[in-house]
Amino acid sequence: MALATLLMCLQSFFIVGSRAINAGCRCVEFDTTYGKDYGVFTSPNWPIPYDENINCLLYTFIGKEDELIEITFDEFDVQKSNIECRYVDYVKLFLHLTEPAVNEFNQENFILCGKLSDVETTHYSAGQYLMFEFHSDWRRGNNTGFRGTFRFLSKNLFQTDGEPLHGSECEYQFLSGNGSHGNGRFYSPLYPSIYPKNIVCAYHFIGVHSERVHLVFEYVRLQSGDLSCLFNADKIVVHDGKDRHSTVIGEMCNKISFIEVVSSGPDLYVEFISSSHFPGQGFRATYEFEKKSRNQGLNIPSTEPEKSDSTTSTLTTQNPGQDYHKWISSDVSRNGTISSPNYPKPYTSNVHYSYTFSSRGKERVQIIFTEFDLFMPFTINRKCEDVDNLVAFININGEKRRIDRFCGRTIPPQLMANGPSMTLEFQSLESTTSARGFHAIYRFVTNFGINVGSQDNQSVCGYVFNSWERSNGSFTSPNYPGLYPRDSECHFFFYGRDTERVHITFAYFDVEGVTPCTMDTASDYVEFSNFRKVDMGVHRHCGIQKPKKIQSDGNFFRVTFKSNNRFDGTGFEAFYHFRNHVDPFTVKRVRGSAGAPLKCSSRIQHIITFLFITEVLCVILHRVL
């Protein structure tokens, strides 16, 4: 435990919010861990409940010029009586200090209260200083306060490897072959502390002709929530080229981990935008300029010949008990077929084959099975365990995650990768003279299997429908009627003429989730909105019950589909129709063919007279009463 010095503040401090921290403040200063990895700090009397009327207790951490400070709350129990934590008991954190003092210009970065589950437990300074204030009011509670650890870290651990561009606040250039910069790391500004508000950063990756850029966003912590990235105030946008006008192939927001992006050419442009009032910790990522090759990105051998013009991957039987790997890259073949060993003849027992698909840019591999015939014993095994089977894997949060395991004779659904890679693994346990194995078509697509509308190159998965191009048609979720890819977000924008409204009817709906279709219920969802530039007035739908018929309020409408990384569904199929809108409050005088006004029948005239008299009587009664 570090030795903390308790002293009276000799300076006057002022906190935004008109309450002064004056020369009577008590300060606890930490500037060393005395050779240990961590130091410890606690609230007064911990673990005994703290006293009331602690008006000003400052914890000050001072590191060396090339260091920053990490503090972690292991225990936290501070009395909470309102959501903002501002007017009762609280801990105020100051992370972006340039000196070990706070004044009227220093805005706190966090105000904490409640239990440990209510707060972010770990915080970092932007520089060598970190301070927080502990305050309790006159109301006595039975709260124990807090206990935590601190340590000093070298700033070099979080240094972006690119070259900062002259005259820019947050812009870097990464050149292939520039010393050790063929691979490295890059970060959001001030990482691991929270990033500043209202900032735009750019990261330019420039390779040579035979290369492409491989990025891995290991850790992304922006605004919390499950909002669409479309109108999110803080987000990361990856463009497949030299600048922001290039096609968007990646978009990240909220909280995610280990997202891979691979460029289709030698250049990549990453933009980080922060415009929210509540910034997050930001991101850390790696980059590598890679030679175009089939084994790109995976540390596994390939049994594929170095040069092959064949698009058909039919494997012959190898020695039983051995593993064999087939690598299929979109660089070599955009489409083709795969099959079990010896297909269409029966496969042998005790073999293990894997097929890995690698793509780049917007590409996703799509697998369509045409035949599936694996040996299945008479005993039913619904989980396909301990029998011949085929398993589909994708990468989720940096780990190999199973989509599903297939066996027997039921043809698997159409599959699609959620990123630049997917692996199929076939394993046979039994020998049979009747089971032919499987046969499938693969193709690398850039449209997510959606063949309607005009693709928007400023969205990863965006489609535009203009009424002047086509007045009606259909649209579907990605990869429909197969399983939609996980961790995907697609937008459908409908633009009509001024007098038109779009009508949408769902013919099929299967989107995993339960009402209210939020992150708390681990739900995928379809979202509807009439707004072009702000994400407000939205309605979400999930589950298997089809939404009711929808009519837009104006001549614009947006439908957004968003899936998480947990479950799979078939998605949806819907029909749209642009129709002229007649305002019921606009009355036009209609004339006959001879120019004379058309006359209503006597019955209609009586109805109109009755309605008019009723309205007059209502007005009179309202005034009298």
XYZ file of C-alpha atoms in Angstrom:
625
model
C 0.000 0.000 0.000
C 1.315 3.418 -0.877
C 1.937 5.912 1.878
C -0.563 8.779 1.484
C 0.239 12.204 2.897
C -2.667 14.008 4.550
C -2.263 17.778 4.454
C -4.186 21.026 4.426
C -4.546 22.598 0.968
C -2.500 25.745 0.760
C -4.212 26.998 -2.384
C -7.784 27.997 -3.109
C -9.667 25.724 -5.501
C -12.946 26.418 -7.258
C -15.289 23.866 -8.804
C -17.736 24.654 -11.607
C -21.189 24.895 -10.055
C -20.503 27.913 -7.802
C -19.328 25.885 -4.770
C -15.809 26.738 -3.750
C -13.188 24.303 -2.622
C -11.172 26.574 -0.394
C -8.088 26.613 1.766
C -9.871 24.472 4.350
C -9.940 21.445 2.024
C -8.287 18.283 3.192
C -6.072 16.679 0.551
C -4.652 13.204 0.217
C -1.739 13.043 -2.211
C -0.363 9.956 -3.938
C 2.825 10.163 -5.969
C 4.386 6.711 -5.649
C 3.559 3.038 -5.078
C 6.928 2.454 -3.356
C 8.059 -0.231 -5.789
C 4.810 -2.170 -5.767
C 2.550 -2.691 -8.762
C -0.413 -0.957 -7.159
C -1.219 1.519 -4.421
C -4.461 1.631 -2.432
C -6.841 4.472 -1.560
C -10.004 4.426 0.556
C -12.746 6.729 1.792
C -12.512 7.879 5.441
C -13.084 5.078 7.973
C -13.545 2.423 5.263
C -15.094 -0.199 5.635
C -16.973 1.566 8.453
C -19.711 3.896 7.069
C -18.357 7.372 6.347
C -19.475 10.489 8.215
C -21.938 13.097 7.046
C -20.877 16.646 6.079
C -17.606 15.750 4.384
C -17.499 19.020 2.501
C -14.172 18.845 0.745
C -11.826 15.866 0.581
C -9.503 15.874 -2.423
C -7.553 12.846 -3.646
C -4.608 13.963 -5.779
C -2.477 11.581 -7.873
C 0.764 12.918 -9.354
C 2.840 10.952 -11.836
C 5.990 11.700 -13.784
C 5.864 13.763 -16.963
C 5.851 10.669 -19.178
C 3.233 8.828 -17.096
C -0.522 8.697 -16.705
C -2.624 7.370 -13.839
C -5.057 4.467 -13.693
C -7.499 4.205 -10.784
C -9.884 1.276 -10.221
C -12.697 1.146 -7.677
C -12.852 -2.351 -6.173
C -15.581 -1.393 -3.678
C -18.072 1.438 -4.110
C -21.051 2.331 -1.910
C -21.916 6.043 -1.948
C -25.404 7.202 -0.960
C -27.583 7.886 -4.003
C -30.848 9.814 -3.974
C -31.084 11.205 -7.505
C -30.022 10.177 -10.981
C -27.375 12.857 -11.514
C -25.484 12.278 -8.229
C -24.823 16.026 -8.117
C -26.606 17.287 -5.017
C -26.133 14.631 -2.311
C -23.119 12.331 -1.792
C -20.783 11.929 -4.739
C -17.287 11.436 -6.140
C -16.237 13.996 -8.803
C -13.479 12.885 -11.171
C -11.116 15.264 -12.994
C -9.146 13.376 -15.652
C -7.900 16.064 -18.054
C -5.753 18.268 -15.785
C -2.581 20.098 -16.800
C -1.628 20.844 -13.169
C -2.482 19.281 -9.783
C -5.239 21.798 -9.080
C -8.792 22.545 -10.122
C -10.320 25.937 -10.713
C -13.370 27.543 -12.284
C -12.291 26.405 -15.752
C -12.085 22.700 -14.909
C -15.188 20.689 -15.724
C -15.460 17.317 -14.014
C -15.434 14.307 -16.337
C -17.554 11.998 -14.182
C -19.786 12.250 -11.111
C -20.219 8.908 -9.374
C -22.642 7.639 -6.750
C -24.587 4.476 -5.938
C -23.257 0.919 -5.895
C -20.331 -0.655 -7.743
C -22.676 -1.882 -10.484
C -23.829 1.720 -11.105
C -20.419 3.168 -12.020
C -17.536 2.743 -14.426
C -14.933 1.145 -12.202
C -11.703 2.024 -14.052
C -10.622 5.519 -15.087
C -7.482 6.984 -16.652
C -5.949 10.426 -16.649
C -4.999 12.138 -19.893
C -1.682 13.282 -18.417
C 0.380 13.038 -15.258
C -2.336 14.384 -12.922
C -5.635 12.973 -11.697
C -7.867 14.340 -8.939
C -11.210 13.459 -7.449
C -13.334 15.047 -4.751
C -15.399 13.151 -2.200
C -18.437 14.920 -0.720
C -21.218 13.894 1.665
C -24.158 16.007 2.807
C -25.952 16.264 6.165
C -28.010 13.088 5.690
C -26.484 10.162 7.521
C -26.553 6.866 5.653
C -25.196 3.413 6.217
C -22.861 3.579 3.202
C -19.274 2.360 3.460
C -17.753 4.583 0.758
C -15.076 3.214 -1.537
C -11.841 1.337 -1.814
C -9.630 1.292 -4.898
C -6.202 0.818 -6.387
C -4.025 3.100 -8.481
C -0.933 2.688 -10.617
C 1.283 4.779 -12.885
C 1.556 3.765 -16.550
C 3.942 4.869 -19.279
C 2.368 7.064 -21.962
C 4.393 5.162 -24.563
C 2.036 2.199 -24.117
C -0.697 4.198 -25.866
C 1.237 6.028 -28.571
C -0.131 5.972 -32.121
C 2.528 4.636 -34.510
C 1.588 6.871 -37.446
C 3.101 10.229 -38.316
C 1.008 13.229 -37.177
C 0.259 15.559 -40.071
C 1.595 19.079 -39.634
C -0.962 21.667 -38.600
C -3.687 19.167 -37.726
C -5.068 18.520 -34.278
C -5.824 14.835 -34.765
C -4.702 13.462 -38.139
C -2.155 10.723 -38.826
C -0.515 9.130 -41.845
C 0.689 5.517 -41.993
C 3.033 4.583 -44.843
C 3.879 1.006 -45.764
C 7.542 0.137 -45.338
C 8.217 3.308 -43.352
C 10.691 1.860 -40.860
C 8.796 -0.277 -38.361
C 5.442 1.121 -39.451
C 4.453 -1.809 -41.666
C 2.294 -2.759 -38.704
C 1.465 -1.171 -35.415
C -1.236 0.398 -33.288
C -3.427 3.493 -33.315
C -5.774 5.032 -30.768
C -8.498 7.582 -30.248
C -7.230 10.916 -28.849
C -6.189 10.848 -25.138
C -6.734 7.051 -24.956
C -7.069 5.302 -22.488
C -8.716 8.368 -20.943
C -11.993 9.610 -22.411
C -11.746 11.404 -25.747
C -12.570 15.133 -26.101
C -15.950 16.440 -27.210
C -16.496 17.832 -30.706
C -13.449 16.414 -32.447
C -12.858 14.762 -35.825
C -9.790 12.564 -36.313
C -8.464 11.025 -39.522
C -6.096 8.097 -40.030
C -4.634 7.678 -43.552
C -3.201 4.238 -44.425
C -1.198 4.258 -47.664
C 0.211 0.989 -48.987
C 1.848 -0.127 -52.227
C 0.072 -1.670 -55.214
C 0.382 -5.306 -54.135
C -0.824 -4.724 -50.574
C -4.030 -4.259 -48.641
C -4.657 -2.923 -45.153
C -5.895 -5.193 -42.358
C -7.372 -3.440 -39.299
C -8.550 -5.000 -36.038
C -10.511 -2.747 -33.672
C -9.729 -4.623 -30.474
C -11.674 -2.410 -28.103
C -14.331 0.203 -28.885
C -16.094 2.102 -26.089
C -18.037 5.063 -27.405
C -21.513 6.093 -26.246
C -23.419 3.397 -24.379
C -26.603 2.091 -25.965
C -27.984 0.099 -28.854
C -28.755 2.982 -31.198
C -28.154 2.643 -34.902
C -24.782 3.968 -36.052
C -26.531 5.992 -38.761
C -27.204 9.040 -36.583
C -24.969 8.214 -33.640
C -23.079 11.259 -32.373
C -19.849 9.289 -31.811
C -18.715 6.725 -34.365
C -15.847 5.278 -36.408
C -16.223 5.150 -40.191
C -13.846 3.149 -42.421
C -13.569 4.101 -46.109
C -12.122 1.743 -48.737
C -9.767 4.264 -50.357
C -7.852 7.506 -49.894
C -10.495 9.810 -48.372
C -14.020 10.159 -46.953
C -15.531 10.069 -50.445
C -14.481 6.438 -50.864
C -16.915 3.570 -50.288
C -17.756 2.878 -46.636
C -16.863 -0.696 -45.617
C -17.014 -0.372 -41.835
C -18.970 1.631 -39.279
C -18.690 1.214 -35.512
C -20.478 2.810 -32.570
C -21.605 2.026 -29.015
C -19.543 -0.785 -27.393
C -17.981 -3.594 -29.445
C -14.758 -5.602 -29.573
C -12.461 -7.235 -32.149
C -13.976 -6.011 -35.398
C -11.919 -6.843 -38.498
C -11.823 -4.706 -41.634
C -9.783 -5.528 -44.754
C -9.341 -3.069 -47.619
C -9.806 -4.119 -51.235
C -6.787 -2.084 -52.339
C -3.633 -0.537 -50.857
C -5.297 2.475 -49.182
C -7.695 2.928 -46.294
C -9.144 6.019 -44.614
C -10.513 5.906 -41.042
C -12.556 8.740 -39.592
C -13.383 9.120 -35.899
C -16.186 11.563 -35.103
C -17.105 12.784 -31.609
C -20.024 15.189 -31.180
C -21.872 13.864 -28.119
C -22.111 15.468 -24.683
C -20.948 12.295 -22.949
C -17.732 10.933 -24.541
C -16.540 7.400 -23.918
C -13.110 5.879 -23.530
C -12.585 5.615 -27.300
C -10.832 2.815 -29.139
C -7.598 0.928 -29.588
C -6.792 -0.823 -32.857
C -4.018 -2.550 -34.788
C -3.061 -2.226 -38.442
C -0.941 -4.238 -40.845
C -0.019 -3.799 -44.486
C -0.346 -7.296 -45.921
C 0.650 -8.825 -49.216
C -2.297 -10.144 -51.190
C -2.280 -13.866 -50.513
C -4.687 -16.658 -49.771
C -3.435 -17.216 -46.244
C -3.875 -13.598 -45.312
C -4.871 -13.044 -41.708
C -4.787 -16.635 -40.408
C -1.864 -18.541 -38.961
C -2.768 -21.889 -40.527
C -1.343 -23.818 -43.468
C -3.279 -24.279 -46.685
C -3.375 -27.449 -48.723
C -4.445 -25.469 -51.794
C -1.916 -25.327 -54.643
C -0.256 -21.968 -55.135
C -1.780 -21.610 -58.599
C -5.167 -22.970 -59.552
C -7.769 -21.761 -62.026
C -10.414 -24.174 -60.795
C -13.462 -22.813 -59.030
C -14.573 -26.246 -57.868
C -13.248 -27.537 -54.559
C -13.859 -31.292 -54.569
C -11.446 -32.984 -52.189
C -10.281 -36.511 -52.670
C -10.058 -38.818 -49.704
C -6.835 -38.514 -47.732
C -5.506 -40.723 -44.972
C -8.100 -41.326 -42.246
C -7.475 -39.594 -38.927
C -5.785 -36.557 -40.457
C -6.897 -32.933 -40.763
C -7.004 -31.103 -44.095
C -7.599 -27.461 -44.806
C -8.946 -25.779 -47.927
C -8.398 -22.025 -48.281
C -10.698 -20.075 -50.613
C -9.991 -16.403 -51.254
C -12.008 -13.888 -53.252
C -8.689 -12.840 -54.835
C -8.637 -16.156 -56.676
C -12.296 -16.948 -57.221
C -15.437 -14.872 -56.696
C -17.682 -17.934 -56.881
C -17.487 -21.694 -57.144
C -18.477 -24.906 -55.360
C -17.305 -26.937 -52.386
C -18.143 -30.514 -51.446
C -17.293 -33.308 -49.073
C -14.357 -35.590 -49.976
C -15.035 -38.004 -52.887
C -18.376 -36.346 -53.664
C -20.652 -37.541 -55.272
C -19.303 -40.871 -54.047
C -19.669 -41.719 -50.339
C -17.100 -40.199 -47.970
C -14.943 -42.332 -45.652
C -14.877 -42.403 -41.856
C -12.650 -40.583 -39.395
C -11.745 -37.560 -41.526
C -11.776 -33.869 -40.713
C -11.876 -31.201 -43.411
C -12.142 -27.426 -43.030
C -12.911 -24.756 -45.625
C -11.959 -21.159 -44.816
C -13.280 -18.260 -46.904
C -11.444 -14.934 -46.998
C -12.838 -11.697 -48.451
C -12.056 -7.967 -48.504
C -13.828 -4.629 -48.673
C -17.603 -4.940 -48.533
C -17.513 -8.581 -49.573
C -19.274 -11.282 -47.588
C -19.178 -14.948 -48.506
C -22.574 -16.551 -49.102
C -23.030 -20.343 -48.934
C -25.976 -22.069 -50.667
C -26.296 -25.828 -50.138
C -27.609 -27.872 -53.050
C -27.309 -31.349 -51.512
C -26.822 -32.576 -47.952
C -26.662 -36.295 -47.128
C -24.681 -37.248 -43.988
C -24.904 -40.597 -42.255
C -27.299 -40.515 -39.301
C -27.900 -43.499 -36.968
C -31.446 -44.518 -36.170
C -31.237 -42.770 -32.800
C -32.289 -39.134 -33.145
C -29.684 -36.556 -32.119
C -31.216 -33.102 -32.339
C -27.929 -31.376 -31.440
C -25.968 -33.280 -34.101
C -23.370 -34.339 -31.538
C -21.345 -37.543 -31.841
C -22.498 -38.042 -35.444
C -21.189 -36.979 -38.827
C -21.705 -33.231 -39.043
C -20.814 -29.925 -40.662
C -20.236 -26.849 -38.463
C -20.210 -23.185 -39.595
C -17.979 -20.752 -37.666
C -17.563 -16.972 -37.708
C -15.489 -14.562 -35.620
C -17.264 -12.796 -32.745
C -15.327 -10.573 -30.312
C -12.065 -12.098 -31.484
C -13.217 -15.660 -30.877
C -14.290 -18.493 -33.150
C -18.060 -18.692 -32.645
C -20.379 -21.384 -34.000
C -23.392 -20.410 -36.104
C -24.829 -23.924 -36.054
C -24.075 -27.613 -36.457
C -25.805 -29.560 -39.262
C -26.314 -33.294 -39.728
C -28.609 -35.847 -41.343
C -30.335 -35.142 -44.646
C -31.984 -31.768 -43.988
C -30.432 -29.132 -46.247
C -28.944 -26.331 -44.086
C -30.195 -22.778 -44.559
C -28.353 -20.299 -46.740
C -25.412 -18.837 -44.740
C -23.533 -15.537 -44.837
C -20.395 -14.329 -43.028
C -20.555 -11.352 -40.674
C -17.126 -10.116 -41.755
C -14.124 -10.961 -43.925
C -13.952 -14.664 -42.980
C -16.020 -17.791 -42.381
C -15.027 -21.422 -41.771
C -16.910 -24.663 -42.453
C -15.681 -27.826 -40.715
C -16.775 -31.296 -41.827
C -16.171 -34.311 -39.601
C -17.057 -37.936 -40.326
C -17.139 -40.572 -37.629
C -18.842 -43.458 -39.409
C -18.187 -45.227 -42.675
C -21.124 -45.786 -45.017
C -21.728 -46.844 -48.570
C -24.845 -44.704 -49.015
C -24.227 -41.193 -47.647
C -22.970 -38.966 -50.497
C -21.932 -36.030 -48.294
C -22.669 -32.445 -49.233
C -22.376 -30.036 -52.122
C -22.670 -26.226 -51.917
C -22.251 -23.088 -54.007
C -20.190 -20.227 -52.595
C -20.037 -16.673 -53.851
C -18.492 -13.462 -52.559
C -21.112 -10.696 -52.712
C -20.886 -6.974 -52.009
C -24.632 -6.366 -51.702
C -25.368 -8.600 -48.658
C -27.598 -10.692 -50.898
C -29.983 -7.750 -51.454
C -30.598 -7.331 -55.166
C -33.045 -4.409 -55.141
C -32.733 -0.644 -54.825
C -29.623 1.449 -55.471
C -26.711 0.647 -53.191
C -25.496 3.617 -51.129
C -21.696 3.719 -51.077
C -21.700 5.881 -47.922
C -23.299 3.064 -45.930
C -21.880 -0.384 -45.261
C -25.301 -1.832 -46.078
C -27.603 0.888 -47.424
C -30.185 0.902 -50.233
C -32.112 3.773 -51.815
C -35.586 3.463 -53.376
C -36.765 6.447 -55.480
C -40.380 6.588 -56.634
C -39.397 8.186 -59.956
C -37.273 5.118 -60.720
C -39.768 2.521 -59.539
C -43.120 3.017 -57.827
C -43.377 -0.395 -56.173
C -41.369 -3.504 -55.408
C -39.961 -5.632 -52.602
C -36.998 -5.587 -50.230
C -35.578 -8.106 -47.746
C -33.193 -8.492 -44.851
C -29.620 -9.474 -45.788
C -29.159 -13.047 -47.073
C -32.917 -13.709 -47.146
C -34.336 -16.405 -47.135
C -31.276 -17.753 -45.318
C -30.021 -16.764 -41.869
C -29.160 -13.086 -41.665
C -25.531 -12.325 -40.665
C -24.786 -11.383 -37.084
C -23.512 -7.938 -36.042
C -25.005 -6.338 -39.138
C -26.871 -3.105 -39.792
C -28.745 -2.313 -43.019
C -30.737 0.790 -43.970
C -33.491 1.142 -46.578
C -34.243 4.741 -47.621
C -37.490 5.526 -49.464
C -37.818 8.854 -51.326
C -41.108 9.862 -52.923
C -42.357 12.959 -54.699
C -43.829 15.781 -52.601
C -47.374 14.460 -52.906
C -46.476 10.801 -52.325
C -46.400 8.504 -49.304
C -44.780 5.086 -49.082
C -46.880 2.109 -47.990
C -45.074 -0.982 -46.641
C -46.526 -4.460 -46.097
C -44.566 -7.347 -44.572
C -45.131 -10.754 -46.141
C -42.755 -12.605 -43.789
C -41.105 -11.650 -40.480
C -38.674 -13.587 -38.253
C -36.308 -11.288 -36.335
C -34.946 -12.680 -33.064
C -36.024 -10.675 -30.024
C -38.712 -9.758 -27.528
C -40.504 -6.478 -26.910
C -39.338 -3.712 -26.477
C -36.606 -4.994 -28.837
C -33.670 -3.352 -27.025
C -30.152 -4.265 -25.945
C -31.508 -5.193 -22.503
C -33.518 -8.027 -24.067
C -30.635 -9.063 -26.387
C -32.879 -8.390 -29.367
C -32.309 -7.904 -33.042
C -34.826 -5.450 -34.476
C -36.361 -3.628 -37.421
C -36.772 0.119 -36.886
C -39.054 2.611 -38.653
C -38.585 6.376 -38.878
C -40.000 9.357 -40.807
C -36.973 11.560 -40.088
C -34.022 12.119 -42.403
C -31.295 13.592 -40.186
C -32.146 12.792 -36.575
C -32.934 9.494 -34.932
C -36.192 10.392 -33.182
C -39.766 9.214 -33.310
C -38.655 5.658 -34.131
C -40.639 2.468 -33.642
C -39.042 -0.981 -33.299
C -40.384 -4.399 -34.093
C -38.992 -7.897 -33.433
C -40.186 -11.458 -32.948
C -42.209 -13.514 -35.423
C -45.414 -11.458 -35.620
C -45.542 -9.332 -38.749
C -45.840 -5.557 -38.272
C -49.106 -3.960 -39.328
C -49.281 -2.142 -42.649
C -47.208 1.025 -42.504
C -47.752 4.393 -44.178
C -45.145 7.144 -43.999
C -46.055 10.587 -42.616
C -44.254 12.354 -45.452
C -42.483 11.630 -48.705
C -39.480 10.079 -46.870
C -39.289 6.882 -44.858
C -36.467 4.785 -43.408
C -36.391 1.121 -42.407
C -33.358 -0.099 -40.436
C -32.453 -3.724 -39.716
C -29.940 -4.392 -36.923
C -28.671 -7.739 -35.591
C -26.461 -8.414 -32.583
C -23.864 -11.162 -32.129
C -26.011 -13.684 -30.262
C -28.832 -15.219 -32.272
C -29.923 -15.948 -35.830
C -33.190 -15.543 -37.682
C -34.484 -15.691 -41.241
C -35.287 -11.979 -41.347
C -38.075 -10.449 -43.382
C -39.565 -9.894 -46.809
C -41.617 -6.744 -47.422
C -43.355 -4.922 -50.270
C -43.393 -1.157 -50.816
C -45.669 1.052 -52.909
C -45.468 4.826 -53.474
C -48.966 6.330 -53.698
C -50.302 9.846 -54.187
C -51.547 11.298 -50.936
C -54.880 13.141 -50.818
C -55.195 15.598 -47.937
C -58.662 14.995 -46.392
C -58.785 18.614 -45.200
C -58.352 20.017 -48.708
C -61.762 20.446 -50.384
C -62.009 21.022 -54.112
C -65.112 22.156 -55.999
C -65.895 19.602 -58.668
C -67.758 20.579 -61.864
C -69.586 18.508 -64.436
C -68.694 18.080 -68.044
C -70.720 21.141 -69.035
C -68.972 23.344 -66.519
C -71.870 23.467 -64.071
C -71.272 22.487 -60.463
C -72.132 18.876 -59.672
C -75.187 18.563 -57.429
C -75.376 16.187 -54.494
C -78.325 13.889 -54.071
C -81.033 14.970 -51.629
C -79.919 12.318 -49.126
C -76.329 13.621 -49.078
C -77.625 17.198 -48.722
C -79.665 16.161 -45.654
C -76.597 14.524 -44.079
C -74.462 17.624 -44.669
C -77.195 19.857 -43.175
C -77.434 17.604 -40.101
C -73.674 17.687 -39.534
C -73.595 21.483 -39.859
C -76.455 21.944 -37.356
C -74.763 19.533 -34.915
C -71.508 21.488 -35.049
C -73.338 24.800 -34.439
C -75.172 23.354 -31.428
C -71.876 22.066 -29.969
C -70.343 25.553 -30.219
C -73.361 27.157 -28.511
C -73.396 24.622 -25.665
C -69.636 25.058 -25.148
C -70.063 28.823 -24.725
C -73.047 28.492 -22.393
C -71.425 25.902 -20.141
